[in-house]
């Protein structure tokens, strides 16, 4: 069975219908630029030897991450992964705190206690990834179950990769969500590679979103380089979940434009594939859309890009002033104490 394939948004009228005004449109662009800027500067910090461990980016996934996060409500929760920097940026994590995180400093969201993208700010409705494959998917389903039990009109958003889709916890999470019609939206960042494994060795169906039907909910495939199309599908799915309509699986198609991490030059990805997807660069694509459909002027664009550049320069400076954590605090904040938990059986 073929799932629905999302339509692109072609006019300002459709954008308004989807709930965005012109300021929102420029905010989306700014968030995408900040996302890419953070990761580009991260590469430089890595080469300068300032980032411990490896370094991961989501180049090519900016539209997908920002589009979904823009559709989330302020009280919704999400579990973004190593390709989803745009989610942190859109939810309001300040760039200097992200650079501090990269460099293991105390002002990073994990206070210098975990590796670079294993981070999240729970004050902004985000839960840090434990691991990728896909450890966070059952956690998000658990959030959705809690929202249901507490009668809260909130939605959980769970991200996972197409490689992670082959593992058992994806099935367990989606099955429970389908059976209980929980308020959760699954977002598969299908970037066509799971480390060096191509999709044809990862799954035997045409679209991963085809699987949704087997769990009793809707699946949709969206072009992950089209930020407005991603936004519209995510908004539909999130509001449907909030209204009691159950889960949706959104498969967002992109290409991972860099290696799995900085140590991997992606020699196994055909060059033509990179060239093909570079022509669909999500930021360039959206920039063209804004100029053609929302009258983004040269001055407006210069002001925006100049502002982002300054924001990132200041952010790096501020992050470098942040100290490394005091070794004596190593075990602080790592485990919750029973008193901090609101689950009755822990009392
Ligand atoms: C159980 C387990 N096996 C292997 C890894 C190492 N690992 C982390 S991400 C990844 C690739 C995942 O591919 P995919 O789900 O497509 O996500 P992508 O990295 O492409 O975004 C691998 C092999 C892991 N974290 N956990
Ligand atoms: Mg992948």
Coordinates of N, CA and C in Angstrom, one line a residue, residues 96 100-101 103-108 316-325:
X96 N 25.0 30.0 22.4 CA 26.3 29.9 23.2 C 26.3 28.7 24.1
X100 N 29.0 25.7 24.2 CA 29.5 25.3 25.5 C 29.4 23.8 25.7
X101 N 28.2 23.3 25.2 CA 28.0 21.8 25.3 C 29.0 21.1 24.4
X103 N 31.9 21.9 23.7 CA 33.3 22.0 24.3 C 33.4 21.4 25.7
X104 N 32.3 20.9 26.1 CA 32.3 20.2 27.5 C 32.3 21.2 28.6
X105 N 31.7 22.4 28.4 CA 31.8 23.4 29.5 C 30.5 23.3 30.4
X106 N 30.6 24.0 31.5 CA 29.5 23.9 32.5 C 28.2 24.5 32.1
X107 N 28.3 25.5 31.1 CA 27.0 26.1 30.7 C 26.3 25.4 29.6
X108 N 26.8 24.3 29.1 CA 26.1 23.4 28.2 C 24.9 22.8 28.9
X316 N 30.2 32.0 20.5 CA 31.5 31.3 20.6 C 32.3 31.9 21.7
X317 N 32.4 33.2 21.7 CA 33.2 34.0 22.7 C 32.7 33.6 24.1
X318 N 31.4 33.7 24.2 CA 30.8 33.5 25.6 C 31.0 32.1 26.0
X319 N 30.9 31.1 25.1 CA 31.0 29.7 25.4 C 32.5 29.4 25.9
X320 N 33.4 30.1 25.2 CA 34.8 29.8 25.5 C 35.2 30.4 26.9
X321 N 34.4 31.3 27.4 CA 34.6 31.9 28.7 C 34.0 30.9 29.8
X322 N 33.2 30.0 29.4 CA 32.5 29.1 30.3 C 33.6 28.1 30.8
X323 N 33.7 27.8 32.1 CA 34.7 26.9 32.5 C 34.4 25.4 32.3
X324 N 35.4 24.6 32.4 CA 35.1 23.1 32.4 C 34.5 22.8 33.8
X325 N 33.8 21.7 33.9 CA 33.1 21.4 35.1 C 34.2 21.0 36.2

